[in-house]
Coordinates of C-alpha atoms in Angstrom, one line a residue:
X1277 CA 207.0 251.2 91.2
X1278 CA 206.6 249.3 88.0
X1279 CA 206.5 251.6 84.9
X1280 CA 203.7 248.7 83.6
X1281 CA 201.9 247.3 86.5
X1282 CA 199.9 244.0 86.3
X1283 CA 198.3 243.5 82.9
X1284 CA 198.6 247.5 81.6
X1285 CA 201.2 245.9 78.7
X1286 CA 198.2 243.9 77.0
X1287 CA 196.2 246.6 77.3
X1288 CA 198.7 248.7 75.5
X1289 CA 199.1 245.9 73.0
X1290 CA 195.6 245.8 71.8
X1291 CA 195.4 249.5 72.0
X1292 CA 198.3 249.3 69.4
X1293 CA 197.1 247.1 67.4
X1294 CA 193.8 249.0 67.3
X1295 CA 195.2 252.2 66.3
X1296 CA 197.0 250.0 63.2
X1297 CA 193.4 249.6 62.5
X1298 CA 191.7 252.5 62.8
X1299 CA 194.5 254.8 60.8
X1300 CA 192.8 252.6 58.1
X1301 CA 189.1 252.7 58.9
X1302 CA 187.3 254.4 61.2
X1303 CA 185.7 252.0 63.4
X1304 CA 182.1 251.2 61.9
X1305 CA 179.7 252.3 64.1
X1306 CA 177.5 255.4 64.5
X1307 CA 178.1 257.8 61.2
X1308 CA 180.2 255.4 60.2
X1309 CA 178.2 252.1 60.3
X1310 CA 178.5 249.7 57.3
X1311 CA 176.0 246.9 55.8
X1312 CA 178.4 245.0 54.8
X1313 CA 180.5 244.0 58.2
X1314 CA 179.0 240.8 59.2
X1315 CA 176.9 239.8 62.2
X1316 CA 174.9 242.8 62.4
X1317 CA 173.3 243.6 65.7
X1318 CA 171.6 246.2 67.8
X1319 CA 173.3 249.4 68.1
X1320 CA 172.4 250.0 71.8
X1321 CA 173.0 246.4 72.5
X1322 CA 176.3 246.4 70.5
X1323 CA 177.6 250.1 72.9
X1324 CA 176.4 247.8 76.1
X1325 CA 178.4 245.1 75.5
X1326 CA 181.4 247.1 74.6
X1327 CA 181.3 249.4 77.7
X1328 CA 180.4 246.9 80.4
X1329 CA 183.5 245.2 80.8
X1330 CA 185.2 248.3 82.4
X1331 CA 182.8 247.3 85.4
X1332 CA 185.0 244.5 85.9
X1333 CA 186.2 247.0 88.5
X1334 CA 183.7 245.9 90.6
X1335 CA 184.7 242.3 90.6
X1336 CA 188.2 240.1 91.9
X1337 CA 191.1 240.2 89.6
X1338 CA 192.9 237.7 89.3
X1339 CA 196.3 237.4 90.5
X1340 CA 199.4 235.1 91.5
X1341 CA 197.3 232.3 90.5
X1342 CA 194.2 233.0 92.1
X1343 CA 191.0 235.7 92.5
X1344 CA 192.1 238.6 94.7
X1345 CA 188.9 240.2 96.0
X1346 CA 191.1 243.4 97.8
X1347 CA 189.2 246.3 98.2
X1348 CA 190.7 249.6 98.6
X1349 CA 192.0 250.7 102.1
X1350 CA 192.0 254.3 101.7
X1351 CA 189.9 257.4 101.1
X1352 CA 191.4 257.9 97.8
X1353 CA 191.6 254.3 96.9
X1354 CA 187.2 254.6 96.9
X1355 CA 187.4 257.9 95.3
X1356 CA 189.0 256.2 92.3
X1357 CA 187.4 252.7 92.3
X1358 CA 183.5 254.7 93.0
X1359 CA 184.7 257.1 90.1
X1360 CA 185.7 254.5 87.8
X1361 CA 182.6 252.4 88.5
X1362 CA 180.3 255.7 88.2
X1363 CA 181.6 256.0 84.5
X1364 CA 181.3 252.7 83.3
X1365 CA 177.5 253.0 84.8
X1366 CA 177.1 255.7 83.0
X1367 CA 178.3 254.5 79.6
X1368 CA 177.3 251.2 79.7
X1369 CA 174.1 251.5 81.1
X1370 CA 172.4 254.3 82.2
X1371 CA 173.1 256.3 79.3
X1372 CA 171.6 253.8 76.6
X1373 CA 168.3 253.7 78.8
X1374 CA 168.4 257.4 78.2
X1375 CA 169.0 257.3 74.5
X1376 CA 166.7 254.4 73.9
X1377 CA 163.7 256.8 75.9
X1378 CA 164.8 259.5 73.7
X1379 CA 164.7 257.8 70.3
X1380 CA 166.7 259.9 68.4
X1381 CA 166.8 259.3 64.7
X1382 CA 169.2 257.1 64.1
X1383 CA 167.7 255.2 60.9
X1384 CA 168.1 251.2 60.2
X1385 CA 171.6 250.5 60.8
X1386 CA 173.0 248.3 63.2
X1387 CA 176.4 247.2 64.5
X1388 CA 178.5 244.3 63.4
X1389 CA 178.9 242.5 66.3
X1390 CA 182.9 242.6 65.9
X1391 CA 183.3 246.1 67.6
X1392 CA 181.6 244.7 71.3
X1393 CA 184.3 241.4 70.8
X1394 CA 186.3 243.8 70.5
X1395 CA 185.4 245.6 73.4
X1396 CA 185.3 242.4 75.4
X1397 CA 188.9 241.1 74.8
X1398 CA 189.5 244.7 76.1
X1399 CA 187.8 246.4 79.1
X1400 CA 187.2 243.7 81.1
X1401 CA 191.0 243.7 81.3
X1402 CA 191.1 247.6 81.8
X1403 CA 188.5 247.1 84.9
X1404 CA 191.0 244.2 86.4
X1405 CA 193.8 246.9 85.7
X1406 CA 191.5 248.8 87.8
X1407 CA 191.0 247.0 90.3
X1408 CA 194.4 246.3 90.9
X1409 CA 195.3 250.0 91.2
X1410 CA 192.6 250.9 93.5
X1411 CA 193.4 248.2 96.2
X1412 CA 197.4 249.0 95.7
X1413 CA 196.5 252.9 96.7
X1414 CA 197.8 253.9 100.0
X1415 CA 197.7 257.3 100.8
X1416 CA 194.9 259.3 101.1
X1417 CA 193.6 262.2 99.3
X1418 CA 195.2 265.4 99.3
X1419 CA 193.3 269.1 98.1
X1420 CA 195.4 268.7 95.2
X1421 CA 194.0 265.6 94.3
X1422 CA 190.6 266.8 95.2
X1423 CA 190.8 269.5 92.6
X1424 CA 191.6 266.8 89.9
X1425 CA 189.1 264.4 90.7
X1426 CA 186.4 267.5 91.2
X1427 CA 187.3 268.4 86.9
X1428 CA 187.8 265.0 86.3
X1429 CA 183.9 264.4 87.4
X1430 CA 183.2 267.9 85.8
X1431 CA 184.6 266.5 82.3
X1432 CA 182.8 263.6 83.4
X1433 CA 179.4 265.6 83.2
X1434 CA 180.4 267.8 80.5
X1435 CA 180.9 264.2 78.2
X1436 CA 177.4 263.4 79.5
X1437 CA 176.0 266.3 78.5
X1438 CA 176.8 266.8 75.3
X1439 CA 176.2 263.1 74.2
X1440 CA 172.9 263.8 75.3
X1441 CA 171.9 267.2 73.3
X1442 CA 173.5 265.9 70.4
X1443 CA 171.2 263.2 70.4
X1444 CA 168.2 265.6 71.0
X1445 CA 169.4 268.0 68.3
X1446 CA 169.4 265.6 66.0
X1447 CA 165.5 265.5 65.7
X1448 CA 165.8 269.0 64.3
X1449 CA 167.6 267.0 61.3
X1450 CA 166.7 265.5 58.0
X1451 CA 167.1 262.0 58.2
X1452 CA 168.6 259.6 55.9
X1453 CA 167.1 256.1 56.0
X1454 CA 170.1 254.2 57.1
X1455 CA 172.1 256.2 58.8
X1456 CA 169.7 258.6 61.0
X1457 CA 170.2 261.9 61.6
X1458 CA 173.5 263.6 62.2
X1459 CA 174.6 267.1 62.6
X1460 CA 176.8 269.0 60.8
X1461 CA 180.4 271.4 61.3
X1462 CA 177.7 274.5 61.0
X1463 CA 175.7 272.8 63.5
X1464 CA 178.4 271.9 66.3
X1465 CA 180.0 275.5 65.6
X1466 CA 176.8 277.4 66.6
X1467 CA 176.2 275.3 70.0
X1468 CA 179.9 274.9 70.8
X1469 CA 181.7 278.0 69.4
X1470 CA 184.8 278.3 71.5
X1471 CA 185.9 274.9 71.0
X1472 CA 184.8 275.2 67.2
X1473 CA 187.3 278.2 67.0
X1474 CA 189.8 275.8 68.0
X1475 CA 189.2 273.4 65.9
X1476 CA 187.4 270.8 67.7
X1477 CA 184.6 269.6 66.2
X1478 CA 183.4 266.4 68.6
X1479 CA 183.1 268.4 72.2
X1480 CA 182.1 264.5 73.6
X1481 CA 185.3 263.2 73.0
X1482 CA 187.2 266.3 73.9
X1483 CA 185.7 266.4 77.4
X1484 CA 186.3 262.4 77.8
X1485 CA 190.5 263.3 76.9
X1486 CA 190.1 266.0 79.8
X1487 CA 188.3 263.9 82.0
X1488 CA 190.7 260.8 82.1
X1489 CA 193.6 263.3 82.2
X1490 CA 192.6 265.0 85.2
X1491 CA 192.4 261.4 86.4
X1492 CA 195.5 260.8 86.1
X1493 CA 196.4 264.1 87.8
X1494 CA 194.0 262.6 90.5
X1495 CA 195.4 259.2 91.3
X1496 CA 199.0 259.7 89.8
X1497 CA 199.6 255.7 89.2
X1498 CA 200.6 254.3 86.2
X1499 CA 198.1 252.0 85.8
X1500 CA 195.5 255.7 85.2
X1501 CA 198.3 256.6 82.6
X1502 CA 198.4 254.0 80.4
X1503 CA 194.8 254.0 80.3
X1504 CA 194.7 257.9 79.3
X1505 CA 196.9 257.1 76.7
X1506 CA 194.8 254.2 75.5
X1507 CA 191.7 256.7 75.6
X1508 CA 193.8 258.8 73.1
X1509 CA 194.9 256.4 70.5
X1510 CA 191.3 255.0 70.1
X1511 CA 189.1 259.0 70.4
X1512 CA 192.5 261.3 68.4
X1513 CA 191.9 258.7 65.3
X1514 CA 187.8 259.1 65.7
X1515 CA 188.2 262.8 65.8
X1516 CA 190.1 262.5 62.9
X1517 CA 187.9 260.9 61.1
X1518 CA 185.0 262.6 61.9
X1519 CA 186.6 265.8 61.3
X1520 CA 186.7 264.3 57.6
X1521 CA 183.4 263.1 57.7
X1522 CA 181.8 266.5 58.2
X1523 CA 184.5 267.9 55.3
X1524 CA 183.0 265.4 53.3
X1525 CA 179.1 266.4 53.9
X1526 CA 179.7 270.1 53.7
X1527 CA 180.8 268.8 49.9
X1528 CA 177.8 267.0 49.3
X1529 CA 175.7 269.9 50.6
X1530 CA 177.3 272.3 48.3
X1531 CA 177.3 270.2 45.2
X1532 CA 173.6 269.7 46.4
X1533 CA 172.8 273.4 46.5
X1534 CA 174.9 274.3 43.5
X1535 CA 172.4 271.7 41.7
X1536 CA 169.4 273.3 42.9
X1537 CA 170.6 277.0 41.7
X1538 CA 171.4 275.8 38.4
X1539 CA 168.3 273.9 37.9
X1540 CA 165.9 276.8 39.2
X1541 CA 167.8 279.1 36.3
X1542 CA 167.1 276.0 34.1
X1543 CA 163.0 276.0 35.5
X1544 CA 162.7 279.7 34.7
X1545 CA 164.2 279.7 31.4
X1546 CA 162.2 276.7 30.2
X1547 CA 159.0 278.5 31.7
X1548 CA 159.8 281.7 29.9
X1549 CA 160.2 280.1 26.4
X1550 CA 157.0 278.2 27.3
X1551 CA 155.5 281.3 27.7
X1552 CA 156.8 283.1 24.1
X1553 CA 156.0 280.2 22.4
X1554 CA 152.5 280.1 23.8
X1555 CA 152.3 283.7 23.2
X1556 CA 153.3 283.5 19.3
X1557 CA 151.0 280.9 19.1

């Protein structure tokens, strides 16, 4: 079998280059949106347009000089391609209706429209890799493989779930007017103690590592591999830098509420001379 089947070099490429990238700058979106990147657009239209090319799983590759429309031929074949396509649904999709009827607070920003080109000279590449692997499968699925792709959709759920609580505990937030709300370290440690306590501070992208690793346990192709190692050089480098991003904002806090002791001694003992001066008078 080849170690880099069909087009999973390019996709390693740009996941390369990428990572070149973001060891610089985290990738400017969410808490980490910029005004000054150009071509500013929607946020939710911006995610859509970066996730929906991975549904080019449901559509010919193409191949040898021309479209191949193979579907898969076996059980495990649709078991791949159905959970591939469920999670590009999911991300593309269904979960920005969700968000968008939830309204979190998410302030003005917007996305510069260079992170979905991005995310178009990529995925819809990953969903012909896809594609590809599905209709190359020819065995069937084993209870081995049955566990794996049972934790991979349990990750799948888990990723799911927690995207959308953080987005309802955000309303429980102060807001700032550009970025929205956020939560904090203190925050994700009380609702997700056990991965805090090992140091994990973003349980979505932790459960979206396990679920595309279990995937790979699943289908055991290469073309699944290279993909879970895409997955990690684009979420280790945002976890990262998220990581820092709550270090930084427990700062700010502190320096916040080391003002506001200091200027309530200050308050007292301007009242107090107030008071002795009113008094001699």
């Amino acid at each position: 079998m080849d170690i880099f089947p069909y087009i999973s070099k390019y996709i390693l490429g740009f996941a390369g280059l990428s990572l070149i990238c973001l060891m610089v700058i985290p990738a400017p979106y969410g808490k980490f949106s910029k005004k000054y990147f150009p071509f500013q657009i929607n946020s939710r239209l911006a995610w859509f347009l970066c996730e929906v090319g991975g549904l080019f799983i449901l559509l010919p590759y193409y191949d040898n000089d021309s479209w191949n429309t193979s579907l898969p031929t076996t059980s495990k074949g649709w078991a791949a391609f159905t959970f591939i396509s469920i999670h590009f649904l999911w991300r593309s999709i269904f979960s920005q209706i969700i968000l968008e009827y939830m309204n979190p607070p998410r302030g003005t920003k917007e996305t510069s429209a260079l992170i979905p080109l991005g995310g178009l000279l990529y995925l819809p590449l990953v969903g012909m890799n896809f594609r590809h692997m599905v209709s190359e499968i020819d065995d069937a699925i084993t209870i081995e493989g049955g566990i794996f792709l049972g934790l991979s959709a349990i990750c799948l759920f888990a990723n799911a779930f927690v995207d959308v609580m953080l987005n309802i505990w955000r309303k429980e937030k102060i807001e700032d007017r550009y970025l929205g709300a956020y939560l904090s370290r203190e925050d994700i440690a009380d609702r997700f103690a056990l991965l805090s306590n090992i140091g994990i501070d973003s349980p979505n992208y932790f459960f979206e590592i396990l679920e595309w690793g279990f995937f790979v346990l699943f289908t055991w192709r290469w073309e699944a591999f290279w993909w879970f190692v895409s997955t990690l050089v684009y979420l280790i480098p945002r976890m990262i830098w998220t990581s820092h991003w709550y270090t930084l904002n427990e700062q700010e806090l502190s320096e916040i509420e080391e003002y506001q002791v200091h200027w309530q001694k200050y308050q007292w003992k301007y009242h107090k001379n107030c008071f002795f001066k009113l008094i001699n008078y």
